[in-house]
Amino acid sequence: MNKVVLIGRLTKDPELKFTPGNGTAVATFTLAVDRKFSRDGQKEADFIPIVVWGKQAESTANYMSKGKLMGVCGRIQTRTYDAKDGTRRYVTEVVADEVQFLEWGSGNKSAAPSFNETSSEQFGNTQGFNEKAYGEDITPVDDGDIPF
């Protein structure tokens, strides 16, 4: 079984490219994932290269930016290639099957889900809630009523 689940912060803005020929979108970025334990009170992190394909790649590049928190689910993949200087290079990366934006970035806001102030005041939510963006069958939850 080869399954990886990570939550971390982007170290820089995702890089979006399109494959030659069929033009499939591919985004690459690095996640800084905090380690559970720290050495001498200093936080430590692992820097993990991530590859995302297709529509998820385009969305990641449009909505995520450096420092934003995101979740990734995928698999570890290793590959090799010959560098321009003739040496063989080895790469280990996570190929994402699923990405989740835990904080919104500063990309193209016009295509982002819209939130309105009326819904925001009605539900006590600073981001607001737009039924049209998410469907009428979703009910917002007021976090103020949760006892824990």
C-alpha positions as a printed NumPy array, in Angstrom:
array([[  0.   ,   0.   ,   0.   ],
       [  1.364,   3.428,  -0.955],
       [ -0.731,   6.218,   0.594],
       [  0.373,   9.563,   1.99 ],
       [ -1.684,  12.187,   3.821],
       [  0.012,  15.516,   4.572],
       [ -0.992,  18.876,   6.   ],
       [  1.484,  21.691,   5.622],
       [  2.214,  25.187,   4.37 ],
       [  3.366,  26.125,   0.893],
       [  6.995,  27.258,   0.816],
       [  6.368,  29.321,  -2.346],
       [  3.609,  29.874,  -4.905],
       [  2.729,  26.728,  -6.919],
       [  4.287,  26.521, -10.375],
       [  1.783,  25.678, -13.136],
       [  2.887,  24.177, -16.461],
       [  1.146,  22.387, -19.312],
       [  2.48 ,  19.213, -20.913],
       [  3.493,  19.46 , -24.57 ],
       [  1.045,  17.831, -26.958],
       [ -2.168,  17.322, -25.017],
       [ -1.709,  20.364, -22.721],
       [ -2.51 ,  18.636, -19.416],
       [ -2.021,  20.976, -16.455],
       [  0.593,  20.047, -13.86 ],
       [  1.374,  22.05 , -10.717],
       [  4.45 ,  21.527,  -8.573],
       [  5.087,  22.932,  -5.133],
       [  6.722,  22.118,  -1.815],
       [  4.877,  21.639,   1.469],
       [  6.57 ,  22.376,   4.776],
       [  5.163,  19.753,   7.147],
       [  5.851,  20.244,  10.858],
       [  7.297,  17.329,  12.767],
       [  5.414,  16.193,  15.851],
       [  8.451,  16.434,  18.096],
       [ 11.012,  19.213,  18.154],
       [ 14.652,  19.189,  19.116],
       [ 15.641,  21.494,  22.003],
       [ 12.358,  23.397,  21.741],
       [ 13.01 ,  24.335,  18.114],
       [ 10.287,  23.413,  15.625],
       [ 11.394,  21.228,  12.756],
       [  9.758,  20.611,   9.404],
       [ 10.157,  18.349,   6.423],
       [  9.988,  19.915,   2.964],
       [  8.09 ,  17.592,   0.658],
       [  7.801,  18.081,  -3.125],
       [  4.244,  17.636,  -4.433],
       [  2.942,  17.133,  -7.995],
       [ -0.742,  17.692,  -8.874],
       [ -2.313,  17.004, -12.286],
       [ -5.377,  18.237, -14.211],
       [ -8.074,  20.574, -12.905],
       [ -6.767,  20.236,  -9.352],
       [ -3.428,  21.593, -10.592],
       [ -5.111,  24.643, -12.123],
       [ -7.176,  25.299,  -8.988],
       [ -4.132,  24.938,  -6.757],
       [ -2.153,  27.431,  -8.841],
       [ -5.084,  29.884,  -8.96 ],
       [ -6.14 ,  29.827,  -5.298],
       [ -3.082,  28.887,  -3.233],
       [ -0.014,  30.974,  -2.479],
       [  3.098,  30.949,  -0.318],
       [  2.401,  30.331,   3.366],
       [ -1.144,  28.992,   2.924],
       [ -2.166,  25.777,   4.681],
       [ -3.282,  22.851,   2.55 ],
       [ -3.893,  19.131,   2.79 ],
       [ -2.678,  16.565,   0.257],
       [ -3.557,  12.918,  -0.176],
       [ -1.623,  10.83 ,  -2.687],
       [  1.237,   8.398,  -3.212],
       [  5.023,   8.498,  -3.013],
       [  6.735,   8.13 ,  -6.363],
       [ 10.414,   7.901,  -7.24 ],
       [ 11.922,   8.584, -10.649],
       [ 15.268,   9.254, -12.281],
       [ 16.42 ,  11.49 , -15.099],
       [ 19.692,  12.503, -16.73 ],
       [ 20.684,  16.095, -15.999],
       [ 22.229,  18.41 , -18.583],
       [ 25.662,  17.815, -17.051],
       [ 25.3  ,  14.068, -17.74 ],
       [ 24.71 ,  12.964, -14.139],
       [ 21.798,  10.789, -13.144],
       [ 19.364,  12.487, -10.734],
       [ 16.935,  10.747,  -8.389],
       [ 13.661,  12.386,  -7.32 ],
       [ 11.199,  11.329,  -4.64 ],
       [  7.901,  13.222,  -4.616],
       [  4.252,  12.889,  -3.654],
       [  1.824,  12.631,  -6.573],
       [ -1.423,  14.058,  -5.214],
       [ -4.739,  12.351,  -5.9  ],
       [ -6.622,  14.883,  -3.786],
       [ -5.849,  18.375,  -2.504],
       [ -7.743,  20.398,   0.058],
       [ -7.372,  24.141,   0.564],
       [ -7.359,  24.778,   4.301],
       [ -6.618,  28.497,   3.803],
       [ -7.459,  30.462,   0.66 ],
       [ -4.624,  32.037,  -1.315],
       [ -4.386,  35.333,  -3.152],
       [ -4.781,  33.987,  -6.695],
       [ -7.547,  34.787,  -9.169],
       [-10.323,  35.821,  -6.784],
       [-12.929,  36.315,  -9.518],
       [-13.361,  32.56 ,  -9.966],
       [-13.336,  31.771,  -6.236],
       [-16.563,  30.832,  -4.479],
       [-18.391,  34.022,  -3.574],
       [-19.421,  34.948,  -0.05 ],
       [-21.855,  37.711,   0.745],
       [-22.181,  39.935,   3.799],
       [-25.89 ,  39.204,   4.38 ],
       [-25.218,  35.494,   4.826],
       [-22.191,  36.317,   6.942],
       [-24.241,  38.329,   9.423],
       [-27.088,  35.832,   9.405],
       [-24.894,  32.845,  10.289],
       [-22.3  ,  34.61 ,  12.465],
       [-19.533,  33.636,  10.074],
       [-16.769,  36.048,   9.026],
       [-16.408,  34.425,   5.594],
       [-20.119,  34.151,   4.9  ],
       [-22.068,  31.406,   3.184],
       [-23.443,  31.361,  -0.319],
       [-26.013,  28.618,  -0.985],
       [-25.665,  29.042,  -4.749],
       [-21.954,  28.241,  -4.583],
       [-22.41 ,  25.09 ,  -2.474],
       [-25.939,  23.851,  -3.105],
       [-29.179,  24.257,  -1.258],
       [-28.847,  20.949,   0.606],
       [-25.89 ,  22.176,   2.709],
       [-26.719,  23.774,   6.047],
       [-24.177,  26.122,   7.653],
       [-23.075,  25.348,  11.212],
       [-22.655,  28.065,  13.819],
       [-19.388,  27.171,  15.578],
       [-20.464,  29.219,  18.617],
       [-22.917,  26.48 ,  19.673],
       [-20.369,  23.65 ,  19.774],
       [-19.692,  22.764,  23.446],
       [-16.086,  21.599,  23.005]])
